Structures are given as structure tokens and as C-alpha cells.
Amino acid sequence: MSVRLKAIFLVLILTALIFGFLHLFVDAAPYSFQRLHIFLFNLCAGGTIILYFTQGRGTLSVSATAFLALSLTYAVLVFFHFYLPSIIVSLLLAILVERSRIRHFSLFPIGFFRRREPVSRKFHQASLLCLSIGLVFSTAVVANNEYLKLITVPKLELDVFFLGYSFPVSLITLSVIFSFLDQADRGGVRALKEVAFWAINLGVIVFFGFILLGMFSAQIIVTIILSAAVVMTFILYYRLGENIQQKNFLSSGVCFLMVTAVSGMAYILAETLPGYTPEGYHWLLKVHAFASLYGWNLCGLAVICRYDDFPIQLHSRELVLLHWVAALILAPAGVYSRAAAVVAVAAFAVLLYVILFAKRTGEGG
């Protein structure tokens, strides 16, 4: 990846983080900076990196560049509540994603059901498919909530639904993790990898349905299943994954994912408690969100951006420690404190710069 392209992604991700704190400094009502916080990271940076990784050209293709430009347009349109043009842009984005998916995989995702298809490729195609489906569904939700009013579901809010854009980024990260397990198929390992693929993908889909229906007990059951799948993935990767430098970052990422499983379950349980209010547990939701976006997802995107550069000159343990402090302490605190927000942005600026621009081993310096 070129220096210019890495700089673009650094600015995008850091800008997304800043929008997560901007409510402390600027009153933008009735607009929500949280939308830009989510879109710039998951859709603009995450979606573009997914296409970049899929196309494997080392540079942004015309279609990936178009995706980046249109996703930025989409983020601005939704932020300012220009919903009608956002519908058109969303559909154009879905077409770009599907075009890339079909070219590199197939029209129907038959690979999901092939025993010989590497699980890493299954996760990769699932990431693209989830991204395109999410874009189409968001179009339907916007059209329903703002214009048609055909379905009335309390949880079917735009801001809740838009959080789903983080799932394609999660899936592409899992694709990278399982690519280092492609050769580990002895015994029952292959079967366990297949179980992980289906449990994670179907589990999230079912879980989202239970959220919309407000079925708390069912959410707990699915969360336990998803947590078990994540723990199994971590054990497989830690024990059988290739012993390379990326392993430190990706293992840390899976640990972040386990944190999100625990925090997500804790929040669901909190909703069932007497006297529960969203404000009272807002901090827990923020820990969950930052562990997911700027912990787990960031690990995967960072490794993809430097995919062909490893090994690189950096002190992995120190960097991982900084990442955990920034994602689980500084960033959640920054939602409530201006000082913490400034420190969190500075910490992530250092973190992203080191990850994206650290020299390859042997380049000197």
C-alpha cells in the first residue's frame, strides 16, 4: 500500500474518532456526530479497505476509489438528513460491492457450501455479501422510516441499524485470521473451522433479529453461542496459526472481540434489571463500541493495510499495550471528558502512525 493511501486511511480513521468526541465541543443538534463517527470508520475506511483487499492490486482501483468517494457522500447526506439522495447513493455503493464480489467469487455464494473452499475465503465473501446486503437493507429502512411508514418496530431505528456496518469489517478480519489457519486441517480442525464460520455468521443474523423483536432471553443464548465460537477461534489461531509477527496483533484483536462479547452480554442483562435506564449504562455501551471498532476491527484493518510489509519495525508488546489503554480506557472516558478525548485522539494518532508507517525489517533506521 502506498504512503499516500495509508495517509488517507489514517486521516479517515482519526477523523472518525474525533467525531465520536465532538459533541463535547460543538452543539450540532438536531444532527448527530455519532453517525459520522460510525460511517467514516466502518463504511468509508472499512468498506474501502475491504474492496482494496479483495481486488489485490496494491493500489485503489477505479471502482474502489468510486466507493470511497460515494461512501463519503453517503455519510454527509445521512448526517444532514438528506435521505432521498442517500438512498440512491446507497444502492450505487451496493452495486460496486456486488460487482467486485461476483468478479472474485460468484453470483450465488456457492463457496459457502463447498467442503474444499478455505474458510478464510468463506469469511471473505461473507464480508462482501454482508456489506452489500447491509447497504440495500439500510436503503429499505430509510425508505420505510422516513417515507413509506409500512412497518413500525421500535428498535428499527436508523442509528441502531447503521451500527451493522461494523459486521463486514469483523468478517474481513476473521478472513485474515483464518488465512493463517488454511493449512491446519488435520483431525477435527477443519470441522471446528466450519462450525466457527456458521456459528458466527448465522449467530449475528439471528441476534440482530432478536434485538429488533426485543427478545432478551434469546439474545443471551445467542450471545453465549457467539462467545463460544470466538473463544474457539482464539484457541485455534493461538495454537495452530502461523508463527508470524501479525499473530501478536490479530491475537490481541480476538481478545478485544471477547471483551465485546462480555460487555455485550452484560449490557443485555442490565436491560432486564429493575430501574434500568440507557443513561445509567451508557458508559458500558461505549466500552463495548470502542472495543469493537477501535479494538477488534482496527487490528484487522491495520494488518490488511500492511499485509505485504510484515515483518515491520515496531515493538509489538508496547504497541498492543497502548492499543488496549487507548481503546478501553481513554476513548470511553473521552466521551465524557474533553481532556480524555484529546489524550485519546493523540494516543490513536501515535498508534496509527506507528502501525501504518513503521519501516519494514531491513529497510534501515
Short mmCIF file of C-alpha atoms in Angstrom, two decimals:
data_model
loop_
_atom_site.label_atom_id
_atom_site.label_comp_id
_atom_site.label_asym_id
_atom_site.label_seq_id
_atom_site.Cartn_x
_atom_site.Cartn_y
_atom_site.Cartn_z
CA MET A 1 0.00 0.00 0.00
CA SER A 2 1.36 3.41 -0.98
CA VAL A 3 2.29 6.05 1.57
CA ARG A 4 -0.43 8.32 0.18
CA LEU A 5 -3.10 5.67 0.58
CA LYS A 6 -2.02 4.83 4.12
CA ALA A 7 -2.16 8.54 4.94
CA ILE A 8 -5.72 8.71 3.59
CA PHE A 9 -6.85 5.83 5.80
CA LEU A 10 -5.04 7.28 8.84
CA VAL A 11 -6.85 10.60 8.38
CA LEU A 12 -10.21 8.87 7.82
CA ILE A 13 -9.97 6.70 10.93
CA LEU A 14 -8.65 9.51 13.10
CA THR A 15 -11.36 11.88 11.84
CA ALA A 16 -13.98 9.25 12.64
CA LEU A 17 -12.63 9.07 16.19
CA ILE A 18 -12.72 12.85 16.55
CA PHE A 19 -16.39 12.91 15.55
CA GLY A 20 -17.04 10.48 18.40
CA PHE A 21 -15.94 13.20 20.84
CA LEU A 22 -17.04 16.33 19.01
CA HIS A 23 -20.34 16.59 20.90
CA LEU A 24 -18.30 17.81 23.89
CA PHE A 25 -17.03 20.79 21.92
CA VAL A 26 -19.81 21.63 19.45
CA ASP A 27 -23.60 21.52 19.76
CA ALA A 28 -24.79 20.24 16.38
CA ALA A 29 -28.41 19.41 17.30
CA PRO A 30 -30.50 18.12 15.59
CA TYR A 31 -27.60 16.44 13.77
CA SER A 32 -25.66 13.51 15.23
CA PHE A 33 -21.88 13.39 15.09
CA GLN A 34 -22.21 9.72 16.05
CA ARG A 35 -23.32 8.93 12.51
CA LEU A 36 -20.13 10.36 11.06
CA HIS A 37 -18.17 8.53 13.76
CA ILE A 38 -19.65 5.22 12.60
CA PHE A 39 -19.73 5.84 8.85
CA LEU A 40 -16.22 7.22 8.44
CA PHE A 41 -14.72 4.22 10.22
CA ASN A 42 -16.92 1.28 9.17
CA LEU A 43 -18.21 2.26 5.76
CA CYS A 44 -15.72 4.75 4.33
CA ALA A 45 -12.43 3.38 5.69
CA GLY A 46 -13.56 -0.20 6.40
CA GLY A 47 -15.57 -0.71 3.21
CA THR A 48 -12.85 0.75 1.00
CA ILE A 49 -10.15 -1.40 2.64
CA ILE A 50 -12.33 -4.48 2.09
CA LEU A 51 -12.56 -3.70 -1.64
CA TYR A 52 -8.84 -2.89 -1.78
CA PHE A 53 -8.02 -6.22 -0.15
CA THR A 54 -10.42 -8.11 -2.41
CA GLN A 55 -9.02 -6.67 -5.61
CA GLY A 56 -5.42 -7.23 -4.51
CA ARG A 57 -3.90 -4.60 -6.77
CA GLY A 58 -1.76 -2.75 -4.23
CA THR A 59 -3.47 0.50 -5.22
CA LEU A 60 -7.07 1.68 -5.24
CA SER A 61 -8.85 0.67 -8.42
CA VAL A 62 -11.33 2.96 -10.15
CA SER A 63 -14.23 1.10 -8.51
CA ALA A 64 -12.65 1.25 -5.04
CA THR A 65 -11.96 4.97 -5.48
CA ALA A 66 -15.58 5.46 -6.55
CA PHE A 67 -16.69 3.54 -3.45
CA LEU A 68 -14.61 5.79 -1.20
CA ALA A 69 -15.99 8.96 -2.81
CA LEU A 70 -19.60 7.74 -2.75
CA SER A 71 -19.35 6.45 0.83
CA LEU A 72 -18.10 9.86 1.97
CA THR A 73 -21.01 11.44 0.10
CA TYR A 74 -23.41 8.98 1.75
CA ALA A 75 -22.06 9.79 5.22
CA VAL A 76 -22.56 13.52 4.67
CA LEU A 77 -26.06 13.05 3.21
CA VAL A 78 -27.25 10.92 6.12
CA PHE A 79 -25.64 13.28 8.65
CA PHE A 80 -27.61 16.23 7.25
CA HIS A 81 -30.80 14.10 6.92
CA PHE A 82 -30.84 14.26 3.12
CA TYR A 83 -32.40 10.81 2.95
CA LEU A 84 -33.75 10.67 -0.59
CA PRO A 85 -30.40 11.17 -2.35
CA SER A 86 -28.76 8.92 0.26
CA ILE A 87 -30.98 6.07 -0.96
CA ILE A 88 -29.62 6.43 -4.49
CA VAL A 89 -26.02 6.61 -3.30
CA SER A 90 -26.51 3.57 -1.05
CA LEU A 91 -27.75 1.48 -3.97
CA LEU A 92 -24.80 2.59 -6.12
CA LEU A 93 -22.44 1.51 -3.34
CA ALA A 94 -24.14 -1.89 -3.14
CA ILE A 95 -23.70 -2.34 -6.90
CA LEU A 96 -19.97 -1.59 -6.64
CA VAL A 97 -19.55 -4.12 -3.84
CA GLU A 98 -21.55 -6.82 -5.63
CA ARG A 99 -19.63 -6.24 -8.84
CA SER A 100 -16.38 -6.88 -7.01
CA ARG A 101 -17.79 -9.89 -5.12
CA ILE A 102 -19.15 -11.58 -8.25
CA ARG A 103 -15.91 -10.97 -10.15
CA HIS A 104 -13.76 -12.55 -7.42
CA PHE A 105 -16.20 -15.21 -6.22
CA SER A 106 -19.55 -15.98 -7.86
CA LEU A 107 -23.08 -14.63 -8.26
CA PHE A 108 -24.53 -17.18 -5.83
CA PRO A 109 -22.27 -17.79 -2.80
CA ILE A 110 -21.91 -21.49 -3.57
CA GLY A 111 -18.47 -21.40 -1.91
CA PHE A 112 -20.17 -21.30 1.49
CA PHE A 113 -21.33 -24.88 0.96
CA ARG A 114 -18.20 -26.36 -0.62
CA ARG A 115 -16.20 -28.51 1.74
CA ARG A 116 -12.90 -27.76 -0.02
CA GLU A 117 -13.40 -24.00 -0.01
CA PRO A 118 -10.95 -22.46 2.52
CA VAL A 119 -12.81 -20.99 5.47
CA SER A 120 -10.81 -17.79 5.01
CA ARG A 121 -12.38 -17.35 1.55
CA LYS A 122 -15.81 -18.06 3.01
CA PHE A 123 -15.37 -15.27 5.54
CA HIS A 124 -14.02 -13.01 2.80
CA GLN A 125 -17.04 -13.50 0.57
CA ALA A 126 -19.35 -13.21 3.58
CA SER A 127 -17.79 -9.81 4.33
CA LEU A 128 -18.57 -8.51 0.85
CA LEU A 129 -22.05 -10.02 0.84
CA CYS A 130 -22.81 -8.58 4.26
CA LEU A 131 -21.64 -5.16 3.11
CA SER A 132 -23.84 -5.13 0.01
CA ILE A 133 -26.86 -6.55 1.87
CA GLY A 134 -26.36 -4.00 4.64
CA LEU A 135 -26.37 -1.18 2.10
CA VAL A 136 -29.58 -2.47 0.50
CA PHE A 137 -31.28 -3.01 3.86
CA SER A 138 -30.29 0.45 5.04
CA THR A 139 -31.99 1.80 1.92
CA ALA A 140 -35.14 -0.09 2.86
CA VAL A 141 -35.01 1.12 6.47
CA VAL A 142 -34.53 4.74 5.41
CA ALA A 143 -37.37 4.49 2.88
CA ASN A 144 -39.67 2.89 5.46
CA ASN A 145 -38.88 5.16 8.40
CA GLU A 146 -38.77 8.43 6.52
CA TYR A 147 -41.29 7.98 3.71
CA LEU A 148 -43.37 4.78 3.47
CA LYS A 149 -44.12 4.09 7.18
CA LEU A 150 -45.14 0.50 6.33
CA ILE A 151 -43.52 -1.23 9.31
CA THR A 152 -43.38 0.08 12.87
CA VAL A 153 -40.74 -1.62 15.02
CA PRO A 154 -39.36 0.39 17.98
CA LYS A 155 -35.83 -0.97 17.57
CA LEU A 156 -35.77 -0.38 13.81
CA GLU A 157 -34.10 2.98 14.22
CA LEU A 158 -31.62 4.31 11.70
CA ASP A 159 -28.80 4.77 14.21
CA VAL A 160 -29.28 1.24 15.57
CA PHE A 161 -29.34 -0.26 12.10
CA PHE A 162 -26.33 1.71 10.90
CA LEU A 163 -24.20 0.01 13.57
CA GLY A 164 -24.45 -3.12 11.41
CA TYR A 165 -21.82 -1.69 9.07
CA SER A 166 -19.19 -2.90 11.55
CA PHE A 167 -20.01 -6.54 10.79
CA PRO A 168 -18.40 -6.64 7.29
CA VAL A 169 -15.20 -5.29 8.86
CA SER A 170 -15.36 -8.04 11.51
CA LEU A 171 -15.76 -10.67 8.83
CA ILE A 172 -12.81 -9.47 6.75
CA THR A 173 -10.69 -9.53 9.92
CA LEU A 174 -11.78 -13.12 10.54
CA SER A 175 -10.89 -13.90 6.94
CA VAL A 176 -7.33 -12.69 7.58
CA ILE A 177 -7.14 -14.71 10.81
CA PHE A 178 -8.35 -17.91 9.17
CA SER A 179 -5.98 -17.39 6.21
CA PHE A 180 -3.18 -18.24 8.64
CA LEU A 181 -5.07 -21.43 9.53
CA ASP A 182 -5.68 -22.63 5.96
CA GLN A 183 -3.04 -25.37 6.27
CA ALA A 184 -4.32 -26.57 9.65
CA ASP A 185 -6.89 -29.18 8.64
CA ARG A 186 -5.73 -32.26 10.48
CA GLY A 187 -8.07 -34.22 12.74
CA GLY A 188 -11.24 -32.33 13.53
CA VAL A 189 -9.74 -28.87 12.98
CA ARG A 190 -11.44 -28.46 9.62
CA ALA A 191 -14.82 -29.24 11.18
CA LEU A 192 -14.19 -26.76 14.00
CA LYS A 193 -13.35 -24.02 11.50
CA GLU A 194 -16.59 -24.71 9.64
CA VAL A 195 -18.52 -24.57 12.92
CA ALA A 196 -16.92 -21.22 13.70
CA PHE A 197 -17.89 -19.84 10.27
CA TRP A 198 -21.55 -20.83 10.50
CA ALA A 199 -21.93 -20.06 14.21
CA ILE A 200 -20.56 -16.53 13.80
CA ASN A 201 -22.43 -15.65 10.62
CA LEU A 202 -25.79 -17.18 11.46
CA GLY A 203 -25.45 -16.17 15.10
CA VAL A 204 -25.09 -12.48 14.30
CA ILE A 205 -28.01 -12.55 11.86
CA VAL A 206 -30.27 -14.26 14.40
CA PHE A 207 -29.00 -12.00 17.17
CA PHE A 208 -29.90 -8.88 15.18
CA GLY A 209 -33.39 -10.29 14.62
CA PHE A 210 -33.82 -10.86 18.35
CA ILE A 211 -32.71 -7.27 19.02
CA LEU A 212 -35.43 -5.95 16.70
CA LEU A 213 -38.01 -8.18 18.40
CA GLY A 214 -36.83 -7.26 21.90
CA MET A 215 -36.31 -10.92 22.92
CA PHE A 216 -33.80 -10.54 25.77
CA SER A 217 -33.55 -14.20 26.81
CA ALA A 218 -32.94 -15.28 23.22
CA GLN A 219 -30.26 -12.61 22.89
CA ILE A 220 -28.42 -14.05 25.89
CA ILE A 221 -28.50 -17.56 24.42
CA VAL A 222 -27.16 -16.41 21.05
CA THR A 223 -24.50 -14.27 22.75
CA ILE A 224 -23.27 -17.34 24.65
CA ILE A 225 -23.05 -19.30 21.39
CA LEU A 226 -21.19 -16.45 19.68
CA SER A 227 -18.83 -16.12 22.64
CA ALA A 228 -18.06 -19.85 22.49
CA ALA A 229 -17.31 -19.54 18.76
CA VAL A 230 -14.98 -16.61 19.42
CA VAL A 231 -13.13 -18.47 22.20
CA MET A 232 -12.77 -21.49 19.91
CA THR A 233 -11.39 -19.25 17.16
CA PHE A 234 -8.85 -17.75 19.55
CA ILE A 235 -7.68 -21.20 20.72
CA LEU A 236 -7.36 -22.47 17.14
CA TYR A 237 -5.47 -19.40 15.99
CA TYR A 238 -3.21 -19.19 19.04
CA ARG A 239 -2.26 -22.87 18.91
CA LEU A 240 -2.26 -23.60 15.18
CA GLY A 241 -1.84 -20.24 13.42
CA GLU A 242 1.41 -19.47 11.61
CA ASN A 243 4.02 -18.05 13.99
CA ILE A 244 4.47 -14.66 12.32
CA GLN A 245 4.53 -11.06 13.55
CA GLN A 246 0.92 -10.42 12.57
CA LYS A 247 -0.08 -13.03 15.13
CA ASN A 248 0.51 -10.62 18.02
CA PHE A 249 -1.83 -8.02 16.57
CA LEU A 250 -4.52 -10.45 15.49
CA SER A 251 -4.42 -12.39 18.78
CA SER A 252 -4.89 -9.07 20.55
CA GLY A 253 -7.78 -8.36 18.19
CA VAL A 254 -9.54 -11.61 19.08
CA CYS A 255 -9.11 -10.72 22.76
CA PHE A 256 -10.84 -7.41 22.01
CA LEU A 257 -13.61 -9.42 20.37
CA MET A 258 -14.02 -11.50 23.55
CA VAL A 259 -14.29 -8.25 25.51
CA THR A 260 -17.14 -7.17 23.23
CA ALA A 261 -18.87 -10.50 23.86
CA VAL A 262 -18.68 -9.99 27.64
CA SER A 263 -19.65 -6.31 27.53
CA GLY A 264 -22.49 -7.02 25.11
CA MET A 265 -23.89 -9.75 27.35
CA ALA A 266 -23.52 -7.50 30.40
CA TYR A 267 -25.48 -4.74 28.67
CA ILE A 268 -28.27 -7.11 27.64
CA LEU A 269 -28.53 -8.35 31.24
CA ALA A 270 -28.55 -4.77 32.50
CA GLU A 271 -31.60 -4.03 30.33
CA THR A 272 -33.56 -6.63 32.30
CA LEU A 273 -32.73 -5.11 35.71
CA PRO A 274 -35.27 -3.04 37.65
CA GLY A 275 -34.64 0.66 37.30
CA TYR A 276 -32.59 0.27 34.12
CA THR A 277 -32.09 3.46 32.11
CA PRO A 278 -29.99 3.85 28.93
CA GLU A 279 -28.22 6.81 30.53
CA GLY A 280 -27.15 4.75 33.55
CA TYR A 281 -25.34 2.17 31.41
CA HIS A 282 -24.22 4.47 28.60
CA TRP A 283 -20.60 4.02 29.72
CA LEU A 284 -20.84 0.23 29.25
CA LEU A 285 -22.23 0.68 25.75
CA LYS A 286 -19.30 2.95 24.91
CA VAL A 287 -16.75 0.45 26.22
CA HIS A 288 -18.44 -2.16 24.03
CA ALA A 289 -18.43 0.11 20.98
CA PHE A 290 -14.80 1.20 21.25
CA ALA A 291 -13.60 -2.35 21.95
CA SER A 292 -15.42 -3.43 18.79
CA LEU A 293 -14.49 -0.60 16.40
CA TYR A 294 -11.17 0.74 17.62
CA GLY A 295 -10.02 -2.52 19.20
CA TRP A 296 -11.07 -5.59 17.25
CA ASN A 297 -11.85 -4.05 13.86
CA LEU A 298 -8.83 -1.77 13.89
CA CYS A 299 -6.50 -4.75 14.38
CA GLY A 300 -7.80 -6.37 11.22
CA LEU A 301 -7.75 -3.22 9.10
CA ALA A 302 -4.22 -2.38 10.24
CA VAL A 303 -2.90 -5.81 9.30
CA ILE A 304 -4.60 -5.59 5.89
CA CYS A 305 -3.04 -2.18 5.24
CA ARG A 306 0.43 -3.62 5.95
CA TYR A 307 -0.37 -7.10 4.62
CA ASP A 308 2.64 -7.32 2.29
CA ASP A 309 5.04 -5.42 4.56
CA PHE A 310 5.49 -7.72 7.55
CA PRO A 311 7.79 -8.11 9.39
CA ILE A 312 7.89 -4.40 10.25
CA GLN A 313 9.97 -2.46 12.76
CA LEU A 314 7.83 -1.96 15.82
CA HIS A 315 7.73 -3.14 19.40
CA SER A 316 4.63 -5.31 19.35
CA ARG A 317 4.07 -5.63 23.11
CA GLU A 318 4.33 -1.91 23.77
CA LEU A 319 2.06 -1.15 20.84
CA VAL A 320 -0.52 -3.70 21.93
CA LEU A 321 -0.49 -2.22 25.47
CA LEU A 322 -1.00 1.30 24.09
CA HIS A 323 -3.84 -0.01 21.95
CA TRP A 324 -5.65 -1.55 24.93
CA VAL A 325 -5.25 1.54 27.10
CA ALA A 326 -6.44 3.81 24.28
CA ALA A 327 -9.43 1.67 23.26
CA LEU A 328 -10.73 0.55 26.66
CA ILE A 329 -9.83 3.47 28.93
CA LEU A 330 -9.01 6.69 27.09
CA ALA A 331 -11.61 6.51 24.31
CA PRO A 332 -14.62 5.62 26.52
CA ALA A 333 -13.55 8.30 29.01
CA GLY A 334 -13.23 10.75 26.12
CA VAL A 335 -16.97 10.56 25.52
CA TYR A 336 -17.47 12.39 28.83
CA SER A 337 -14.25 14.38 29.30
CA ARG A 338 -12.65 16.89 26.93
CA ALA A 339 -9.20 16.24 28.38
CA ALA A 340 -9.55 12.46 27.96
CA ALA A 341 -10.84 12.98 24.41
CA VAL A 342 -7.73 14.98 23.47
CA VAL A 343 -5.43 12.36 25.02
CA ALA A 344 -7.34 9.55 23.27
CA VAL A 345 -7.01 11.21 19.86
CA ALA A 346 -3.29 11.77 20.47
CA ALA A 347 -2.82 8.14 21.55
CA PHE A 348 -4.58 6.80 18.46
CA ALA A 349 -2.65 9.19 16.23
CA VAL A 350 0.60 7.70 17.55
CA LEU A 351 -0.78 4.17 17.35
CA LEU A 352 -1.97 4.52 13.75
CA TYR A 353 1.20 6.26 12.64
CA VAL A 354 3.45 3.53 14.05
CA ILE A 355 1.31 0.72 12.65
CA LEU A 356 0.92 2.22 9.18
CA PHE A 357 4.34 3.80 8.70
CA ALA A 358 6.79 1.65 10.68
CA LYS A 359 9.60 0.56 8.38
CA ARG A 360 9.92 -2.95 7.09
CA THR A 361 12.66 -5.00 8.69
CA GLY A 362 15.87 -4.48 6.73
CA GLU A 363 14.97 -1.02 5.44
CA GLY A 364 17.37 0.57 7.86
CA GLY A 365 16.83 3.15 10.55
#
